[in-house]
Amino acid sequence: MKDISLQRHPAASARASSDTEKTTEERIRKKTLTGNLNAAGFRFGIVVSRFNEFITERLLRSAYDGLLRSGAGEKDIQIVRVPGSFEIPSAARTLAETKKYDAVICLGCLLRGDTAHYDVIVNEVTRGIGQSAQETGVPHAFGVLTCDTLEQAIDRAGLKMGNKGFEAALAAVEMANLKKAITRKKARSSQQSAALTNKAVSSQPSAISQSMAKKASSRQPSAFSKSTRENRSARSKKRKSKS
């Protein structure tokens, strides 16, 4: 006896798989929040280190240009200079705590030397910038170069590896937009929850209202009680008239 089974044509299977992938991608797209690269209407703070100025000035110029190209106004950009990269987190936090800026861009350059000083500073700067962003709620873009040689830093300040200052500026713009999108979504969710709560409360009388209604009804005499009192009053008047 032959076992005859129906098998899907390879082309049909491929189409089904493609349709499933498209459906999944569409669901993911609807559930995804992203920030765009439109800087119009946002304010940005830039903290830049003077140490290794040959590199940091290139980062600054490129970051500034990136913000302008994204639509930011010159009046919406504040530049703060600090002595070295170690001071960047403190200045960035001070800017963020004013709540006047939608994002802070941190620019600096650290080059490895002969001692452990480099590793200590790198760790502290990275930790400080991240902590400032988390505790203030203001996005911080990390544009601090941590390189072994000057050549590596030059490559990342406008040559072979692009310009990390420009990249940090774009990251700041995107994160400012993303934060705005998340805040709006949260506000809409809160409004919808409040509307549903109000609707539920208005459609069902509260326990207090029910209790007050019962007390009010207990205070009001019933028709039977009123009739009984009237009959008693009439009989009392008859007795008095006979006497």
mmCIF file of C-alpha atoms in Angstrom:
data_model
loop_
_atom_site.group_PDB
_atom_site.id
_atom_site.type_symbol
_atom_site.label_atom_id
_atom_site.label_comp_id
_atom_site.label_asym_id
_atom_site.label_seq_id
_atom_site.Cartn_x
_atom_site.Cartn_y
_atom_site.Cartn_z
ATOM 1 C CA MET A 1 0.000 0.000 0.000
ATOM 2 C CA LYS A 2 1.421 3.322 -1.033
ATOM 3 C CA ASP A 3 1.552 6.231 1.411
ATOM 4 C CA ILE A 4 0.263 9.231 -0.466
ATOM 5 C CA SER A 5 0.747 12.544 1.379
ATOM 6 C CA LEU A 6 0.089 16.058 0.232
ATOM 7 C CA GLN A 7 3.192 18.186 0.212
ATOM 8 C CA ARG A 8 3.271 21.926 -0.248
ATOM 9 C CA HIS A 9 4.993 23.184 -3.330
ATOM 10 C CA PRO A 10 8.345 24.847 -2.489
ATOM 11 C CA ALA A 11 7.149 28.105 -4.045
ATOM 12 C CA ALA A 12 3.996 28.074 -1.889
ATOM 13 C CA SER A 13 6.065 27.420 1.220
ATOM 14 C CA ALA A 14 8.361 30.296 0.319
ATOM 15 C CA ARG A 15 5.398 32.644 -0.168
ATOM 16 C CA ALA A 16 3.876 31.592 3.156
ATOM 17 C CA SER A 17 7.198 32.143 4.895
ATOM 18 C CA SER A 18 7.556 35.544 3.241
ATOM 19 C CA ASP A 19 4.022 36.551 4.283
ATOM 20 C CA THR A 20 4.741 35.484 7.864
ATOM 21 C CA GLU A 21 7.940 37.521 7.928
ATOM 22 C CA LYS A 22 6.128 40.568 6.553
ATOM 23 C CA THR A 23 3.386 40.192 9.167
ATOM 24 C CA THR A 24 5.976 39.895 11.923
ATOM 25 C CA GLU A 25 7.902 42.899 10.640
ATOM 26 C CA GLU A 26 4.695 44.926 10.497
ATOM 27 C CA ARG A 27 3.839 44.016 14.089
ATOM 28 C CA ILE A 28 7.330 44.906 15.229
ATOM 29 C CA ARG A 29 7.171 48.214 13.366
ATOM 30 C CA LYS A 30 3.882 49.151 15.041
ATOM 31 C CA LYS A 31 5.327 48.332 18.460
ATOM 32 C CA THR A 32 8.582 50.239 17.930
ATOM 33 C CA LEU A 33 9.355 53.759 19.097
ATOM 34 C CA THR A 34 12.280 55.489 17.394
ATOM 35 C CA GLY A 35 13.749 58.958 17.437
ATOM 36 C CA ASN A 36 14.242 60.950 14.258
ATOM 37 C CA LEU A 37 17.081 63.313 13.370
ATOM 38 C CA ASN A 38 15.143 66.580 13.450
ATOM 39 C CA ALA A 39 16.735 68.914 16.001
ATOM 40 C CA ALA A 40 14.304 71.797 15.488
ATOM 41 C CA GLY A 41 12.764 72.958 18.739
ATOM 42 C CA PHE A 42 15.299 71.201 20.986
ATOM 43 C CA ARG A 43 18.093 72.688 23.097
ATOM 44 C CA PHE A 44 21.523 71.097 23.395
ATOM 45 C CA GLY A 45 24.470 71.490 25.716
ATOM 46 C CA ILE A 46 28.000 70.610 24.576
ATOM 47 C CA VAL A 47 30.707 69.945 27.161
ATOM 48 C CA VAL A 48 34.180 69.834 25.614
ATOM 49 C CA SER A 49 37.595 69.231 27.172
ATOM 50 C CA ARG A 50 40.494 71.620 26.492
ATOM 51 C CA PHE A 51 43.078 68.877 27.091
ATOM 52 C CA ASN A 52 44.265 67.436 23.766
ATOM 53 C CA GLU A 53 42.705 70.493 22.173
ATOM 54 C CA PHE A 54 44.098 69.586 18.772
ATOM 55 C CA ILE A 55 41.596 66.703 18.729
ATOM 56 C CA THR A 56 38.730 68.044 20.830
ATOM 57 C CA GLU A 57 38.331 71.190 18.720
ATOM 58 C CA ARG A 58 37.769 69.012 15.673
ATOM 59 C CA LEU A 59 35.164 67.049 17.586
ATOM 60 C CA LEU A 60 33.473 70.263 18.693
ATOM 61 C CA ARG A 61 33.315 71.804 15.230
ATOM 62 C CA SER A 62 31.858 68.633 13.759
ATOM 63 C CA ALA A 63 29.309 68.219 16.562
ATOM 64 C CA TYR A 64 28.221 71.844 16.198
ATOM 65 C CA ASP A 65 27.881 71.392 12.440
ATOM 66 C CA GLY A 66 25.889 68.201 12.956
ATOM 67 C CA LEU A 67 23.361 69.983 15.167
ATOM 68 C CA LEU A 68 22.928 72.832 12.689
ATOM 69 C CA ARG A 69 22.512 70.413 9.793
ATOM 70 C CA SER A 70 19.821 68.610 11.788
ATOM 71 C CA GLY A 71 17.821 71.816 12.186
ATOM 72 C CA ALA A 72 18.954 73.161 15.558
ATOM 73 C CA GLY A 73 19.200 76.921 15.943
ATOM 74 C CA GLU A 74 22.442 78.557 17.042
ATOM 75 C CA LYS A 75 20.647 80.117 20.002
ATOM 76 C CA ASP A 76 19.646 76.606 21.131
ATOM 77 C CA ILE A 77 23.240 75.388 21.511
ATOM 78 C CA GLN A 78 25.295 76.073 24.649
ATOM 79 C CA ILE A 79 29.016 75.224 24.696
ATOM 80 C CA VAL A 80 30.850 74.653 27.990
ATOM 81 C CA ARG A 81 34.628 74.163 28.135
ATOM 82 C CA VAL A 82 36.293 72.224 30.959
ATOM 83 C CA PRO A 83 40.002 71.619 31.718
ATOM 84 C CA GLY A 84 40.073 67.885 31.033
ATOM 85 C CA SER A 85 37.926 64.846 30.412
ATOM 86 C CA PHE A 86 37.671 64.095 34.136
ATOM 87 C CA GLU A 87 35.657 67.308 34.596
ATOM 88 C CA ILE A 88 33.179 66.486 31.807
ATOM 89 C CA PRO A 89 30.674 64.492 33.935
ATOM 90 C CA SER A 90 30.395 67.252 36.541
ATOM 91 C CA ALA A 91 29.730 69.972 33.970
ATOM 92 C CA ALA A 92 27.349 67.737 32.022
ATOM 93 C CA ARG A 93 25.352 67.017 35.165
ATOM 94 C CA THR A 94 25.171 70.718 36.026
ATOM 95 C CA LEU A 95 23.744 71.460 32.581
ATOM 96 C CA ALA A 96 21.295 68.572 32.758
ATOM 97 C CA GLU A 97 19.996 69.564 36.193
ATOM 98 C CA THR A 98 18.931 72.976 34.899
ATOM 99 C CA LYS A 99 16.250 71.154 32.825
ATOM 100 C CA LYS A 100 16.881 73.679 30.037
ATOM 101 C CA TYR A 101 18.495 71.172 27.679
ATOM 102 C CA ASP A 102 16.995 68.185 25.902
ATOM 103 C CA ALA A 103 20.364 66.450 25.515
ATOM 104 C CA VAL A 104 24.009 66.942 26.493
ATOM 105 C CA ILE A 105 26.950 66.094 24.225
ATOM 106 C CA CYS A 106 30.207 65.130 25.953
ATOM 107 C CA LEU A 107 33.433 65.576 23.947
ATOM 108 C CA GLY A 108 36.975 64.773 25.011
ATOM 109 C CA CYS A 109 40.116 62.844 24.143
ATOM 110 C CA LEU A 110 42.109 60.480 26.343
ATOM 111 C CA LEU A 111 45.411 59.002 25.131
ATOM 112 C CA ARG A 112 47.070 56.056 26.821
ATOM 113 C CA GLY A 113 50.336 56.846 28.591
ATOM 114 C CA ASP A 114 52.959 54.865 30.486
ATOM 115 C CA THR A 115 51.011 54.662 33.763
ATOM 116 C CA ALA A 116 47.605 53.434 34.970
ATOM 117 C CA HIS A 117 46.322 57.023 35.007
ATOM 118 C CA TYR A 118 44.641 56.482 31.624
ATOM 119 C CA ASP A 119 42.590 53.500 32.814
ATOM 120 C CA VAL A 120 41.463 55.288 35.968
ATOM 121 C CA ILE A 121 40.292 58.383 34.083
ATOM 122 C CA VAL A 122 38.554 56.369 31.354
ATOM 123 C CA ASN A 123 36.556 54.404 33.923
ATOM 124 C CA GLU A 124 35.581 57.468 35.945
ATOM 125 C CA VAL A 125 34.575 59.550 32.931
ATOM 126 C CA THR A 126 32.477 56.752 31.459
ATOM 127 C CA ARG A 127 30.817 55.996 34.788
ATOM 128 C CA GLY A 128 30.175 59.665 35.541
ATOM 129 C CA ILE A 129 28.560 60.442 32.193
ATOM 130 C CA GLY A 130 26.336 57.367 32.388
ATOM 131 C CA GLN A 131 25.326 58.116 35.967
ATOM 132 C CA SER A 132 24.480 61.715 35.112
ATOM 133 C CA ALA A 133 22.225 60.597 32.265
ATOM 134 C CA GLN A 134 20.419 58.029 34.400
ATOM 135 C CA GLU A 135 19.891 60.230 37.438
ATOM 136 C CA THR A 136 18.849 63.418 35.623
ATOM 137 C CA GLY A 137 16.770 61.769 32.917
ATOM 138 C CA VAL A 138 18.467 63.895 30.245
ATOM 139 C CA PRO A 139 20.123 61.971 27.377
ATOM 140 C CA HIS A 140 23.929 62.233 27.256
ATOM 141 C CA ALA A 141 25.836 61.501 24.036
ATOM 142 C CA PHE A 142 29.282 59.971 24.601
ATOM 143 C CA GLY A 143 31.867 61.577 22.343
ATOM 144 C CA VAL A 144 34.990 61.029 24.449
ATOM 145 C CA LEU A 145 37.767 59.337 22.474
ATOM 146 C CA THR A 146 39.769 56.692 24.354
ATOM 147 C CA CYS A 147 42.733 55.877 22.125
ATOM 148 C CA ASP A 148 46.104 54.214 22.458
ATOM 149 C CA THR A 149 47.854 56.602 20.066
ATOM 150 C CA LEU A 150 47.477 60.084 18.657
ATOM 151 C CA GLU A 151 47.072 58.585 15.186
ATOM 152 C CA GLN A 152 43.978 56.685 16.328
ATOM 153 C CA ALA A 153 42.508 59.888 17.727
ATOM 154 C CA ILE A 154 43.180 61.806 14.504
ATOM 155 C CA ASP A 155 41.495 59.061 12.480
ATOM 156 C CA ARG A 156 38.380 59.407 14.672
ATOM 157 C CA ALA A 157 38.349 63.193 14.527
ATOM 158 C CA GLY A 158 37.688 63.584 10.844
ATOM 159 C CA LEU A 159 39.848 61.199 8.844
ATOM 160 C CA LYS A 160 39.584 57.439 8.215
ATOM 161 C CA MET A 161 37.062 56.637 10.944
ATOM 162 C CA GLY A 162 34.831 59.661 10.391
ATOM 163 C CA ASN A 163 34.229 62.167 13.163
ATOM 164 C CA LYS A 164 32.936 60.952 16.508
ATOM 165 C CA GLY A 165 31.817 64.466 17.399
ATOM 166 C CA PHE A 166 29.371 64.455 14.495
ATOM 167 C CA GLU A 167 28.158 60.985 15.470
ATOM 168 C CA ALA A 168 27.629 62.100 19.066
ATOM 169 C CA ALA A 169 25.572 65.072 17.882
ATOM 170 C CA LEU A 170 23.294 62.836 15.807
ATOM 171 C CA ALA A 171 22.923 60.460 18.751
ATOM 172 C CA ALA A 172 21.892 63.385 20.963
ATOM 173 C CA VAL A 173 19.274 64.536 18.445
ATOM 174 C CA GLU A 174 17.847 61.041 18.084
ATOM 175 C CA MET A 175 17.673 60.473 21.841
ATOM 176 C CA ALA A 176 15.996 63.838 22.440
ATOM 177 C CA ASN A 177 13.310 62.881 19.925
ATOM 178 C CA LEU A 178 12.976 59.391 21.377
ATOM 179 C CA LYS A 179 12.494 60.730 24.897
ATOM 180 C CA LYS A 180 9.790 63.065 23.593
ATOM 181 C CA ALA A 181 8.037 60.164 21.841
ATOM 182 C CA ILE A 182 8.127 58.007 24.979
ATOM 183 C CA THR A 183 6.807 60.865 27.123
ATOM 184 C CA ARG A 184 3.914 61.453 24.719
ATOM 185 C CA LYS A 185 3.018 57.764 24.661
ATOM 186 C CA LYS A 186 3.076 57.635 28.450
ATOM 187 C CA ALA A 187 0.828 60.701 28.663
ATOM 188 C CA ARG A 188 -1.677 59.188 26.213
ATOM 189 C CA SER A 189 -1.756 55.946 28.197
ATOM 190 C CA SER A 190 -2.396 57.869 31.423
ATOM 191 C CA GLN A 191 -5.221 59.836 29.807
ATOM 192 C CA GLN A 192 -6.837 56.678 28.466
ATOM 193 C CA SER A 193 -6.611 54.993 31.876
ATOM 194 C CA ALA A 194 -8.153 58.035 33.563
ATOM 195 C CA ALA A 195 -10.976 58.129 31.008
ATOM 196 C CA LEU A 196 -11.773 54.449 31.556
ATOM 197 C CA THR A 197 -11.741 54.926 35.325
ATOM 198 C CA ASN A 198 -14.085 57.921 35.146
ATOM 199 C CA LYS A 199 -16.436 56.011 32.856
ATOM 200 C CA ALA A 200 -16.560 53.057 35.235
ATOM 201 C CA VAL A 201 -17.218 55.307 38.226
ATOM 202 C CA SER A 202 -19.983 57.261 36.485
ATOM 203 C CA SER A 203 -21.761 54.120 35.261
ATOM 204 C CA GLN A 204 -21.892 52.472 38.689
ATOM 205 C CA PRO A 205 -23.092 54.255 41.872
ATOM 206 C CA SER A 206 -20.525 54.174 44.578
ATOM 207 C CA ALA A 207 -21.002 52.381 47.868
ATOM 208 C CA ILE A 208 -21.256 55.751 49.624
ATOM 209 C CA SER A 209 -24.040 56.881 47.305
ATOM 210 C CA GLN A 210 -25.930 53.641 47.878
ATOM 211 C CA SER A 211 -25.556 53.985 51.635
ATOM 212 C CA MET A 212 -26.815 57.575 51.563
ATOM 213 C CA ALA A 213 -29.796 56.521 49.443
ATOM 214 C CA LYS A 214 -30.714 53.810 51.944
ATOM 215 C CA LYS A 215 -30.494 56.241 54.864
ATOM 216 C CA ALA A 216 -32.648 58.772 53.040
ATOM 217 C CA SER A 217 -35.283 56.168 52.239
ATOM 218 C CA SER A 218 -35.326 55.008 55.855
ATOM 219 C CA ARG A 219 -35.988 58.582 57.007
ATOM 220 C CA GLN A 220 -38.974 58.999 54.689
ATOM 221 C CA PRO A 221 -42.222 57.509 56.074
ATOM 222 C CA SER A 222 -43.967 54.930 53.952
ATOM 223 C CA ALA A 223 -47.532 55.425 52.662
ATOM 224 C CA PHE A 224 -48.795 52.752 55.099
ATOM 225 C CA SER A 225 -47.172 54.467 58.096
ATOM 226 C CA LYS A 226 -48.649 57.809 57.084
ATOM 227 C CA SER A 227 -52.159 56.312 56.713
ATOM 228 C CA THR A 228 -51.900 54.610 60.118
ATOM 229 C CA ARG A 229 -50.963 57.866 61.836
ATOM 230 C CA GLU A 230 -53.871 59.661 60.172
ATOM 231 C CA ASN A 231 -56.353 56.977 61.354
ATOM 232 C CA ARG A 232 -55.021 57.150 64.901
ATOM 233 C CA SER A 233 -55.321 60.936 64.876
ATOM 234 C CA ALA A 234 -58.940 60.741 63.651
ATOM 235 C CA ARG A 235 -59.934 58.230 66.371
ATOM 236 C CA SER A 236 -58.290 60.395 68.997
ATOM 237 C CA LYS A 237 -60.295 63.427 67.873
ATOM 238 C CA LYS A 238 -63.562 61.430 68.006
ATOM 239 C CA ARG A 239 -62.886 60.355 71.592
ATOM 240 C CA LYS A 240 -62.183 63.914 72.619
ATOM 241 C CA SER A 241 -65.406 65.180 70.968
ATOM 242 C CA LYS A 242 -67.523 62.472 72.726
ATOM 243 C CA SER A 243 -66.023 63.311 76.042
#
